[in-house]
mmCIF file with all atom_site columns, C-alpha atoms and ligand atoms in Angstrom:
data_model
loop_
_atom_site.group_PDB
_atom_site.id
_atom_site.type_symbol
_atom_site.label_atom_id
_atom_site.label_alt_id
_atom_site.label_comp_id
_atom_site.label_asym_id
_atom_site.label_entity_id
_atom_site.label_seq_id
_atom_site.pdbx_PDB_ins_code
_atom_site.Cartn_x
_atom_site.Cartn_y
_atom_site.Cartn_z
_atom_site.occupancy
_atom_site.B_iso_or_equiv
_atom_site.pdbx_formal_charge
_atom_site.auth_seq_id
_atom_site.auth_comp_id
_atom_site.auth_asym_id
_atom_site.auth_atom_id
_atom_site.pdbx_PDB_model_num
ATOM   1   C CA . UNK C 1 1   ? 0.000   0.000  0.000  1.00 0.00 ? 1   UNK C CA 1
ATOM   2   C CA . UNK C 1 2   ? 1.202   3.499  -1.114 1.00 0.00 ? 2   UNK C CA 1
ATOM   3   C CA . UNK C 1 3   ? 2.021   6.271  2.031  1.00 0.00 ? 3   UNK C CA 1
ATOM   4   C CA . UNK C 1 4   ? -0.874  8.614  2.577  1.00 0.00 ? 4   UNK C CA 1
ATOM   5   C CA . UNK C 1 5   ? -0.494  12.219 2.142  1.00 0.00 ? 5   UNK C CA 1
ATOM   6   C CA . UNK C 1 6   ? 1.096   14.235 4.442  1.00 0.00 ? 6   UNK C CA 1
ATOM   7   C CA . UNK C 1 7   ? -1.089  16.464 6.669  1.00 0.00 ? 7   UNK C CA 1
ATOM   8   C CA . UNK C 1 8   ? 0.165   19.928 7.651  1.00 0.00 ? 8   UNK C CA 1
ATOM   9   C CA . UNK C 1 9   ? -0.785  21.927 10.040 1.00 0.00 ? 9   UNK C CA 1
ATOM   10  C CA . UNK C 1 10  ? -0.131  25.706 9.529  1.00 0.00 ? 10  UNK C CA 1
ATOM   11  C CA . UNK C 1 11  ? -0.797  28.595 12.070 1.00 0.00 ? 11  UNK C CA 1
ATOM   12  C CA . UNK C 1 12  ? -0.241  31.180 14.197 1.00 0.00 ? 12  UNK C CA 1
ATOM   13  C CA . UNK C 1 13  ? 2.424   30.845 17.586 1.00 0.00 ? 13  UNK C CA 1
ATOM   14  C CA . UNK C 1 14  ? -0.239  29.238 20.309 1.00 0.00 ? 14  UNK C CA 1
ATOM   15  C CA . UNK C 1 15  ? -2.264  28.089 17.383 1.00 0.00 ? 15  UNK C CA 1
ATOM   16  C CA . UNK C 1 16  ? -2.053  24.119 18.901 1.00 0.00 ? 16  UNK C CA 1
ATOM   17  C CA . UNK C 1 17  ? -0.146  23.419 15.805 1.00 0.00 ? 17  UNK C CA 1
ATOM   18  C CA . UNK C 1 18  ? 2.271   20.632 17.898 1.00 0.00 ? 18  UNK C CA 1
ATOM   19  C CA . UNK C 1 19  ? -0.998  19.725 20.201 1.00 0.00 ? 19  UNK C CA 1
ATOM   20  C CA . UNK C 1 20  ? -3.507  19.549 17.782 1.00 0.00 ? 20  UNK C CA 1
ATOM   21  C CA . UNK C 1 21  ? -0.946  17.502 15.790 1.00 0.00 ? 21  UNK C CA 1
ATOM   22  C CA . UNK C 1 22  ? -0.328  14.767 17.868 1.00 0.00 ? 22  UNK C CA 1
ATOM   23  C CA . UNK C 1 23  ? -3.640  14.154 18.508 1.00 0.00 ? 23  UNK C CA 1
ATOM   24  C CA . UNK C 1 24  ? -4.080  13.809 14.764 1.00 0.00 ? 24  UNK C CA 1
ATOM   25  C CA . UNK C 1 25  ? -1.455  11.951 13.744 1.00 0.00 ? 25  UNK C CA 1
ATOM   26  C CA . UNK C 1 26  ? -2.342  9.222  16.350 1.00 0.00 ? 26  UNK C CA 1
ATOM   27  C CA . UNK C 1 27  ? -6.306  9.077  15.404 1.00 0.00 ? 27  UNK C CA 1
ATOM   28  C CA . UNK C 1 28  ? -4.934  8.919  11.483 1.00 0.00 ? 28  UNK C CA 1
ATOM   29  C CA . UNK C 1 29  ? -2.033  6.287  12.379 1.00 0.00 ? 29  UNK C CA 1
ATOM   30  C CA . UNK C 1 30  ? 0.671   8.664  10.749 1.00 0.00 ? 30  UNK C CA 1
ATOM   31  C CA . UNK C 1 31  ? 3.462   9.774  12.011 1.00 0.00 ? 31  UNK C CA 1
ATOM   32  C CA . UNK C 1 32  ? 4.238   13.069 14.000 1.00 0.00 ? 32  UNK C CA 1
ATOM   33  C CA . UNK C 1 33  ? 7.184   15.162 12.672 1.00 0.00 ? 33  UNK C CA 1
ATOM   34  C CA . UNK C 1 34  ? 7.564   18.792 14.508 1.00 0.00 ? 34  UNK C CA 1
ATOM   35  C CA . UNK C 1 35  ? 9.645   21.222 11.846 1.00 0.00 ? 35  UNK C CA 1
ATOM   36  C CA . UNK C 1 36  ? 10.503  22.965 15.305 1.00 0.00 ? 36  UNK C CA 1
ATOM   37  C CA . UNK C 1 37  ? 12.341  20.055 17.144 1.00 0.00 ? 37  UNK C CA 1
ATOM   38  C CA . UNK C 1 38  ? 13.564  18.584 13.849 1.00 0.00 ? 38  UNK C CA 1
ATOM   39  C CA . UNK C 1 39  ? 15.418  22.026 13.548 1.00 0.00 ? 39  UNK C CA 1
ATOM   40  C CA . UNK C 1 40  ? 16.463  22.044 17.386 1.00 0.00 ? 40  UNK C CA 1
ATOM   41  C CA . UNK C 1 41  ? 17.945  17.910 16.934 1.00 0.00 ? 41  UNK C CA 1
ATOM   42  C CA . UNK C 1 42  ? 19.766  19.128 13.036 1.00 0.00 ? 42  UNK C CA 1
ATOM   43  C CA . UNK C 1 43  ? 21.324  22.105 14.783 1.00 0.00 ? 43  UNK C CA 1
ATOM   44  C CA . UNK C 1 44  ? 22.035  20.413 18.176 1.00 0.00 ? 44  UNK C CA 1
ATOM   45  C CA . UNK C 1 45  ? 20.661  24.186 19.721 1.00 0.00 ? 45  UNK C CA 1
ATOM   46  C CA . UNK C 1 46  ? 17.605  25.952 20.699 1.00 0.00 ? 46  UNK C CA 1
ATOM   47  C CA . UNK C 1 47  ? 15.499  28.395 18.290 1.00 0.00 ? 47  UNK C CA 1
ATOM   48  C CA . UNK C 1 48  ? 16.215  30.845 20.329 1.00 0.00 ? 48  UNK C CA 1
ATOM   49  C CA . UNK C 1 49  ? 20.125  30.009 20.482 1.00 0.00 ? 49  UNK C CA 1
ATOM   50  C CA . UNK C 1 50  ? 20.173  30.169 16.881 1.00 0.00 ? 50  UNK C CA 1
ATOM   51  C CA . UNK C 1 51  ? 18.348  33.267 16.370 1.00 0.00 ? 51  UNK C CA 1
ATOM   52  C CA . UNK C 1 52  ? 20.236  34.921 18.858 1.00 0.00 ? 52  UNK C CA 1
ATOM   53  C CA . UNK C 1 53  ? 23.902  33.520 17.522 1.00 0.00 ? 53  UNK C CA 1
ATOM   54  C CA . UNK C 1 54  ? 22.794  33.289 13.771 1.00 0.00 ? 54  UNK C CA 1
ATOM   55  C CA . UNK C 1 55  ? 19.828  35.551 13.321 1.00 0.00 ? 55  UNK C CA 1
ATOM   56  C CA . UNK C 1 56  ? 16.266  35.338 11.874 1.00 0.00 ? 56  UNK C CA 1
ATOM   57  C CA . UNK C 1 57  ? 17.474  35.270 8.206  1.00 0.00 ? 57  UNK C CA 1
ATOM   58  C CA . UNK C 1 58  ? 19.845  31.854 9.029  1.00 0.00 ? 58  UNK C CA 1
ATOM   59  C CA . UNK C 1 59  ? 16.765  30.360 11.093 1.00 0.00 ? 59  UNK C CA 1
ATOM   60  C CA . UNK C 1 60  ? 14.112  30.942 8.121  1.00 0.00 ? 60  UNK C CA 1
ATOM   61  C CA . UNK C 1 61  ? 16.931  29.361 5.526  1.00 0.00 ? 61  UNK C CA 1
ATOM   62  C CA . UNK C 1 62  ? 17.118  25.981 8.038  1.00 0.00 ? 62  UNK C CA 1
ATOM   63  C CA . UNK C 1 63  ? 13.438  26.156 8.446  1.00 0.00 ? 63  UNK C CA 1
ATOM   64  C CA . UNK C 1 64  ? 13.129  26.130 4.842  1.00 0.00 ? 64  UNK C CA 1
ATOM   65  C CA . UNK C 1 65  ? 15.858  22.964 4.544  1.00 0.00 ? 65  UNK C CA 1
ATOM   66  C CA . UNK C 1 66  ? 13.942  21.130 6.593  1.00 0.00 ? 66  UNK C CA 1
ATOM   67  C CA . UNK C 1 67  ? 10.422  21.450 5.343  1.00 0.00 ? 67  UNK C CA 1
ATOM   68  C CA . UNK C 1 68  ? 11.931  20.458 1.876  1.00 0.00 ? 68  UNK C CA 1
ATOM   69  C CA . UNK C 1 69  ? 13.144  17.048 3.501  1.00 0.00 ? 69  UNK C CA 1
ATOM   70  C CA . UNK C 1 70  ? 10.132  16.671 5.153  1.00 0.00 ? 70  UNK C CA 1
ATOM   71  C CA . UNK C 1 71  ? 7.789   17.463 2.197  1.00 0.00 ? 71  UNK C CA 1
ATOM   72  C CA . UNK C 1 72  ? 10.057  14.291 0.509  1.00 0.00 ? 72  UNK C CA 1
ATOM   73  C CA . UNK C 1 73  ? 8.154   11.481 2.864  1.00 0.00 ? 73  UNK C CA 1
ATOM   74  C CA . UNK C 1 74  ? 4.571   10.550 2.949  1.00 0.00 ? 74  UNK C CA 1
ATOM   75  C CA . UNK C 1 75  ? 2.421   9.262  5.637  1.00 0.00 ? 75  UNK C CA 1
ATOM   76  C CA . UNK C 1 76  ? 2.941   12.158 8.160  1.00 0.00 ? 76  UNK C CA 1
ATOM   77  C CA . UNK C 1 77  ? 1.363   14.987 10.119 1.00 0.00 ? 77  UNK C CA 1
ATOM   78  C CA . UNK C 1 78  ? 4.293   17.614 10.301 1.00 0.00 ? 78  UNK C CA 1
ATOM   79  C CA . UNK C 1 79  ? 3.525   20.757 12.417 1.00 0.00 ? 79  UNK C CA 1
ATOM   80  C CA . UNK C 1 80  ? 4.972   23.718 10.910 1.00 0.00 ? 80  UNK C CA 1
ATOM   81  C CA . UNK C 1 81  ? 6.550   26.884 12.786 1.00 0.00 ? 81  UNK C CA 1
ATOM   82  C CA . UNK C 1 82  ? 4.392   30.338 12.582 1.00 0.00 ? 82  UNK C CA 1
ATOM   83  C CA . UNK C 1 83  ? 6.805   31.587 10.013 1.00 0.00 ? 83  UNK C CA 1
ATOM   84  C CA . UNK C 1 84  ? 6.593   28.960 7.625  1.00 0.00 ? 84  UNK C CA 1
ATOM   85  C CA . UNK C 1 85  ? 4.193   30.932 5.781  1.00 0.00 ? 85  UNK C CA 1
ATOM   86  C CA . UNK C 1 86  ? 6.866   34.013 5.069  1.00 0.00 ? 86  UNK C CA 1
ATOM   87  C CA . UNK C 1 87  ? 8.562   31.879 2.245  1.00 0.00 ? 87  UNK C CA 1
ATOM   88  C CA . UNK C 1 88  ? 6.276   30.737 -0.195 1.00 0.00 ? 88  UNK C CA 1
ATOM   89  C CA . UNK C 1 89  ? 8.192   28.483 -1.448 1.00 0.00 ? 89  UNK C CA 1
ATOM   90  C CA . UNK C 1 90  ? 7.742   26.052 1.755  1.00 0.00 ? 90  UNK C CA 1
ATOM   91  C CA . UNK C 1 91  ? 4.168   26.303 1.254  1.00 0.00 ? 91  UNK C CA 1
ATOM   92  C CA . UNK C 1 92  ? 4.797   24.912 -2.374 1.00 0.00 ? 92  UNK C CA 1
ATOM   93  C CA . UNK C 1 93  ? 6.561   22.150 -1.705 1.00 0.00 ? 93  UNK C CA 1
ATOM   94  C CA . UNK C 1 94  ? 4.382   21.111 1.647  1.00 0.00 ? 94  UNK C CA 1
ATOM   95  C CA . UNK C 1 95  ? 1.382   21.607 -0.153 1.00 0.00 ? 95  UNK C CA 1
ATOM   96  C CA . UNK C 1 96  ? 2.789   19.432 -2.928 1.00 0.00 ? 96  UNK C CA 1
ATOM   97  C CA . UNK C 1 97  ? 3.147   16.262 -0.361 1.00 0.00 ? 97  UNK C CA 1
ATOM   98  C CA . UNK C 1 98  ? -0.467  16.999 0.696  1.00 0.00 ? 98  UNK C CA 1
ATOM   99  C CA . UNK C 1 99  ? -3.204  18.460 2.700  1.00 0.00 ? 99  UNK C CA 1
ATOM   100 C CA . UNK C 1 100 ? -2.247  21.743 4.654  1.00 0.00 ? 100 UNK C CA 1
ATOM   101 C CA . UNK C 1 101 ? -4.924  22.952 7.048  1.00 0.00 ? 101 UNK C CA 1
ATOM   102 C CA . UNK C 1 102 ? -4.453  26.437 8.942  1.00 0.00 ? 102 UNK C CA 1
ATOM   103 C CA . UNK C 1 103 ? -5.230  25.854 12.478 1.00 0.00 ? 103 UNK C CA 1
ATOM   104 C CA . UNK C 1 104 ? -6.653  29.845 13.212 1.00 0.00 ? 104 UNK C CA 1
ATOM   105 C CA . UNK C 1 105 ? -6.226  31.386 16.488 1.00 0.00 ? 105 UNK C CA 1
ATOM   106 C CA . UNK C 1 106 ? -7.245  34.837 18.133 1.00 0.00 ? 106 UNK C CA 1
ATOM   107 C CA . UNK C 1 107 ? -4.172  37.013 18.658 1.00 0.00 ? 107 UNK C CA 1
ATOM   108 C CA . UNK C 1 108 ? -5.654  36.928 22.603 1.00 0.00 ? 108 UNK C CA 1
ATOM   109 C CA . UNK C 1 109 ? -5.949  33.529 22.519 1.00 0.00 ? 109 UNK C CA 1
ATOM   110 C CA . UNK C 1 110 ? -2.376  33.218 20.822 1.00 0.00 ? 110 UNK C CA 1
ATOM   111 C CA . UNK C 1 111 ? -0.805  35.421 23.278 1.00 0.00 ? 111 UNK C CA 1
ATOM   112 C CA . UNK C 1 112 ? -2.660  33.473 26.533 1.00 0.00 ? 112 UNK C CA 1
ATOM   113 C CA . UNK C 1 113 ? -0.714  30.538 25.176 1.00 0.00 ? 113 UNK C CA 1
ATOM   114 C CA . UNK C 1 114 ? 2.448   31.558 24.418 1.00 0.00 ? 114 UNK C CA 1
ATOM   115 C CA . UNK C 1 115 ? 3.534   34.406 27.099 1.00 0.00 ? 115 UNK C CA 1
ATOM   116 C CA . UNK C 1 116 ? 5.174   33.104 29.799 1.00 0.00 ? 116 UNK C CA 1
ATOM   117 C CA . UNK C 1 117 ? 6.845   30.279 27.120 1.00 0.00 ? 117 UNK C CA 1
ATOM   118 C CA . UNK C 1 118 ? 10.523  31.163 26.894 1.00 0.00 ? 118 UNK C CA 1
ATOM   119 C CA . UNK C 1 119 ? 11.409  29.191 23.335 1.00 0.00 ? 119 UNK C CA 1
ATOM   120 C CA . UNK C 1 120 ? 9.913   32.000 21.927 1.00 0.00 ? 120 UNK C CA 1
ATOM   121 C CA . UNK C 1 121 ? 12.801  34.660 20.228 1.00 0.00 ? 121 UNK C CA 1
ATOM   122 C CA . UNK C 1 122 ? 10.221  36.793 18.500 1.00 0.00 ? 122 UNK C CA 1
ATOM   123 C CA . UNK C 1 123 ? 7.898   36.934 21.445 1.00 0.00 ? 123 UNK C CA 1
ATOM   124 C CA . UNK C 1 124 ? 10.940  37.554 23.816 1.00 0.00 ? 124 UNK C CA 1
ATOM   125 C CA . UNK C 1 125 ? 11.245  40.585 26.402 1.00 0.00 ? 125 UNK C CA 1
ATOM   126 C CA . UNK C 1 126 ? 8.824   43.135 27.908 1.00 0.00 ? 126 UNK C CA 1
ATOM   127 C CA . UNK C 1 127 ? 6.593   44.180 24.870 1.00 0.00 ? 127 UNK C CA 1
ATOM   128 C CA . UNK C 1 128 ? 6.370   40.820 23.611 1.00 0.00 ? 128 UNK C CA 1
ATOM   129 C CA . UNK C 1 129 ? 2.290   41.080 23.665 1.00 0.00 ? 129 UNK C CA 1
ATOM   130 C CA . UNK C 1 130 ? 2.525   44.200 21.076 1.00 0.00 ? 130 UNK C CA 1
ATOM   131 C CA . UNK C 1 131 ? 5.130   42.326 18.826 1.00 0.00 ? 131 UNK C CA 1
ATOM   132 C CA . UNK C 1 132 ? 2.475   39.733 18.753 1.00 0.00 ? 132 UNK C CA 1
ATOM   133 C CA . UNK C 1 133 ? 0.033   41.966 17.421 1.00 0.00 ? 133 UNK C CA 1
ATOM   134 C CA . UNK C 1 134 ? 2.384   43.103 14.794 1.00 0.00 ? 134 UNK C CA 1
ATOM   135 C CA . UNK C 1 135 ? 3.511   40.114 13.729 1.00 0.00 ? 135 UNK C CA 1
ATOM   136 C CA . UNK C 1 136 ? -0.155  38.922 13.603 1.00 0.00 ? 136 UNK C CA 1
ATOM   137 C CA . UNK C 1 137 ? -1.699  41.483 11.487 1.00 0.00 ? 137 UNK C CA 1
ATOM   138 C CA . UNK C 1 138 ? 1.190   40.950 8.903  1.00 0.00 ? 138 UNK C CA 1
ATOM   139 C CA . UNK C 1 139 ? 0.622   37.444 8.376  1.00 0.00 ? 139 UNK C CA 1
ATOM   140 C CA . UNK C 1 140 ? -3.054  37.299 8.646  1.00 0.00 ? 140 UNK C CA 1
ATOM   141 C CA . UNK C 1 141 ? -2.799  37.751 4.572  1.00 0.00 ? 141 UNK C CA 1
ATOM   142 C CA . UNK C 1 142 ? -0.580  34.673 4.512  1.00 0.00 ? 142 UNK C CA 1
ATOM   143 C CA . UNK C 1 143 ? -2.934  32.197 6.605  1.00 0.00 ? 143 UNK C CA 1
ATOM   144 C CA . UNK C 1 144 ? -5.418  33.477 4.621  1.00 0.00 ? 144 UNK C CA 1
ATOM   145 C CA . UNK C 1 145 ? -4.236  32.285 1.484  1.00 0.00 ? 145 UNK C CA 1
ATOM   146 C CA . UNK C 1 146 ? -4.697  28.500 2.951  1.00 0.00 ? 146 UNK C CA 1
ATOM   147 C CA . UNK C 1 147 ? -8.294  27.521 2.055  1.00 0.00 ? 147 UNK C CA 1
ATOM   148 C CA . UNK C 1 148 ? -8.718  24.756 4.439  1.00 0.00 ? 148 UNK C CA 1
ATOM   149 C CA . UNK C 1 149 ? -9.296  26.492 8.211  1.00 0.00 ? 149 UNK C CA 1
ATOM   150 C CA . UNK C 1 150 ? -10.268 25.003 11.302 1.00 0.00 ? 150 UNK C CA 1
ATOM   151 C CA . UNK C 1 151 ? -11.175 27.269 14.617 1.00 0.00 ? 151 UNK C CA 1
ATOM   152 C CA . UNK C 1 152 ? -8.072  26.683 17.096 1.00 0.00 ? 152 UNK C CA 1
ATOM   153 C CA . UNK C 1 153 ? -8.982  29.538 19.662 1.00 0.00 ? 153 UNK C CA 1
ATOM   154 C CA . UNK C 1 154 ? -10.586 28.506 22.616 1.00 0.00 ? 154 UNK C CA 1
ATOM   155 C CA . UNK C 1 155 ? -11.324 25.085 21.899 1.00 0.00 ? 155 UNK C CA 1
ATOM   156 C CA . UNK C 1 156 ? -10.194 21.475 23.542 1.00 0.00 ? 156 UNK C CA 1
ATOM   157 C CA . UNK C 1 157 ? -7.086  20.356 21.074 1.00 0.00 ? 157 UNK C CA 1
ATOM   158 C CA . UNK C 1 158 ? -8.695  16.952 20.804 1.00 0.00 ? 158 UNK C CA 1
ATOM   159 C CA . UNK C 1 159 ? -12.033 19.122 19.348 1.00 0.00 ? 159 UNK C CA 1
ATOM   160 C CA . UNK C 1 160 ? -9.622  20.338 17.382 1.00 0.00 ? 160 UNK C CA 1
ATOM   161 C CA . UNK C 1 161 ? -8.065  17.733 15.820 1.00 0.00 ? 161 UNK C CA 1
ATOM   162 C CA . UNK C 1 162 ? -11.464 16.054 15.158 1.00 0.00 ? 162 UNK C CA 1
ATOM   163 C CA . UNK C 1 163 ? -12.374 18.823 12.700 1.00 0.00 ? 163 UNK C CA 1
ATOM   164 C CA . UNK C 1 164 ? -8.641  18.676 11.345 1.00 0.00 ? 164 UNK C CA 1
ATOM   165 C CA . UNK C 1 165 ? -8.797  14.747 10.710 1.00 0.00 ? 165 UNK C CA 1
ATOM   166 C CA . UNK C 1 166 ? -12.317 14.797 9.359  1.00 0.00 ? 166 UNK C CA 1
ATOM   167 C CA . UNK C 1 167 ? -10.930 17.567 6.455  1.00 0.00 ? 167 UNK C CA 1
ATOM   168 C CA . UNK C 1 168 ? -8.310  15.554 5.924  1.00 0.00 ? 168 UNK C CA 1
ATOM   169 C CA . UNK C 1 169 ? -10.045 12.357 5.392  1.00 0.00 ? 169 UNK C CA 1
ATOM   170 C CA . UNK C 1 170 ? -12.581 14.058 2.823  1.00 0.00 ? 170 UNK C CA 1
ATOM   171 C CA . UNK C 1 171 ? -9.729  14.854 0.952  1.00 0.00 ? 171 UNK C CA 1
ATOM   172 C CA . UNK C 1 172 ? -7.966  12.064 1.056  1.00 0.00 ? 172 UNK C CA 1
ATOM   173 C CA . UNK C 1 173 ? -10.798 9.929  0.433  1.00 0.00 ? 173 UNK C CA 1
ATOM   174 C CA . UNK C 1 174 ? -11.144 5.968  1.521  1.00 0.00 ? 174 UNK C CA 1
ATOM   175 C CA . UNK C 1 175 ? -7.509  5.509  1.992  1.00 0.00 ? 175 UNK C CA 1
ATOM   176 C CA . UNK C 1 176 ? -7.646  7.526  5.106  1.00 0.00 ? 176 UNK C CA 1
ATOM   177 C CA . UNK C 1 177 ? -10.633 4.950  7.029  1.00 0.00 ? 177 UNK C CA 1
ATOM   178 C CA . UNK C 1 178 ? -10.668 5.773  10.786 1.00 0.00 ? 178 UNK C CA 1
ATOM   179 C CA . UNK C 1 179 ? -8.898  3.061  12.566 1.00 0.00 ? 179 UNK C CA 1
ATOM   180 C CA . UNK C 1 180 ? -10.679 0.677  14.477 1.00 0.00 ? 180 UNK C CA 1
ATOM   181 C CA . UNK C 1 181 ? -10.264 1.181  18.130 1.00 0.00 ? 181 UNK C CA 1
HETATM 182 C C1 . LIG D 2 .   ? 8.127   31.314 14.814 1.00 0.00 ? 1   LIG D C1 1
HETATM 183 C C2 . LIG D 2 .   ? 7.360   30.356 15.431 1.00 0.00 ? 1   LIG D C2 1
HETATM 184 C C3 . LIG D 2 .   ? 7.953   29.295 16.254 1.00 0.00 ? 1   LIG D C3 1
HETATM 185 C C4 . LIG D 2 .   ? 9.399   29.007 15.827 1.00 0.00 ? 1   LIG D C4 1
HETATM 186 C C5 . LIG D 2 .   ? 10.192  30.272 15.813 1.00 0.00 ? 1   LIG D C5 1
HETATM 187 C C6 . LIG D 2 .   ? 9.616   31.321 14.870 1.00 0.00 ? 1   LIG D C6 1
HETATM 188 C C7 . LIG D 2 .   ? 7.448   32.380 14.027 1.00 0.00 ? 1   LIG D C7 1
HETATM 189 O O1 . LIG D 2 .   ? 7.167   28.102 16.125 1.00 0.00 ? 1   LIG D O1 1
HETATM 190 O O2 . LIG D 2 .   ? 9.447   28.395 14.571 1.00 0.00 ? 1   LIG D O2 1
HETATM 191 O O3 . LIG D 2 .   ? 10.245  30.755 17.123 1.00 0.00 ? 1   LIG D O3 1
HETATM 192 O O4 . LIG D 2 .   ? 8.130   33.085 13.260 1.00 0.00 ? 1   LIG D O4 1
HETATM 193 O O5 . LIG D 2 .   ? 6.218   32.509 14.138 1.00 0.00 ? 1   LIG D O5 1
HETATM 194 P P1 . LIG D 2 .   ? 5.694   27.936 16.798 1.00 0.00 ? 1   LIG D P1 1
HETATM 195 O O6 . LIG D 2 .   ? 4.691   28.499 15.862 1.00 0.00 ? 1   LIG D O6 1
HETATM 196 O O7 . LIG D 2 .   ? 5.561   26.461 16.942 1.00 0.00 ? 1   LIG D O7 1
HETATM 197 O O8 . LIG D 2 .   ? 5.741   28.638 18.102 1.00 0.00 ? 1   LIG D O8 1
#
């Protein structure tokens, strides 16, 4: 039997992306790849080590490395980081191995969920709720662009990742059966 298409999840910081993931991947039997922690185990440092040592410019380049080798395999749910979106070019090639859903999330909702998290660089220091806000309304075009949404704010992940799977599965069509449980 061929590899089902990959599922990825695009979205704001605090969108659920790694949460919602999970939850997928295990209700669609594929396997969970994080572009984050695949970055973090290539580089043998943190995000934020490398954007403070190498800069924003070096992390998007690795980010963009990665999601190349990742868009190569099948038959996995790969969260994305929020600033996959800036090169289009990772869209492309994600999109190409299959089904990319943008998990939405309120910038309030975003910004309960990730202050206080310190693997954040671009959230980082005191006015890291106003950075949010900037950063949000400049990529708001770019999740836009995704046609398939699904609600993250304010909902239970494994909500969440019911909606997700069930897009996925219409897509996908009869390859993608829920497993028996
Ligand atoms: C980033 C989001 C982060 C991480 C990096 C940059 C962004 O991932 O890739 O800190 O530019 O939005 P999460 O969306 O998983 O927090």
């Amino acid at each position: 039997m061929h590899a089902l298409p990959n599922l990825v999840l695009v979205g704001f910081m605090g969108s659920g992306k790694t949460s919602v993931g999970r939850i997928v991947a295990g209700e669609l039997g594929l396997r969970f790849v994080d572009l984050d922690q695949q970055i973090e185990e290539r580089e043998g440092v943190s995000i934020a080590r490398i954007f403070e040592t190498r800069g924003e410019e070096e992390f998007r380049r690795i980010e963009s490395e990665v999601a190349e080798e990742a868009a190569q395999s099948a038959g996995q749910v790969i969260a994305t980081g929020g600033g996959i979106v800036l090169r289009p070019v990772n869209l492309e090639r994600l999109g190409a191995s299959g089904v990319v859903v943008h998990l939405h999330v309120t910038p309030e909702c975003a910004w309960a969920r990730a202050r206080g998290h310190g693997h954040r660089p671009l959230l980082a220091g005191s006015d890291g709720e106003a950075r949010l806000r900037r950063l949000f309304v400049e990529r708001q075009p770019l999740y836009d662009i995704i046609p398939l949404s699904v609600e993250g704010s304010n909902r239970p992940p494994r909500q969440v990742a019911a909606d997700v799977a069930r897009i996925y599965r219409r897509r996908v069509g009869d390859a993608a059966k829920p497993r028996a449980s």
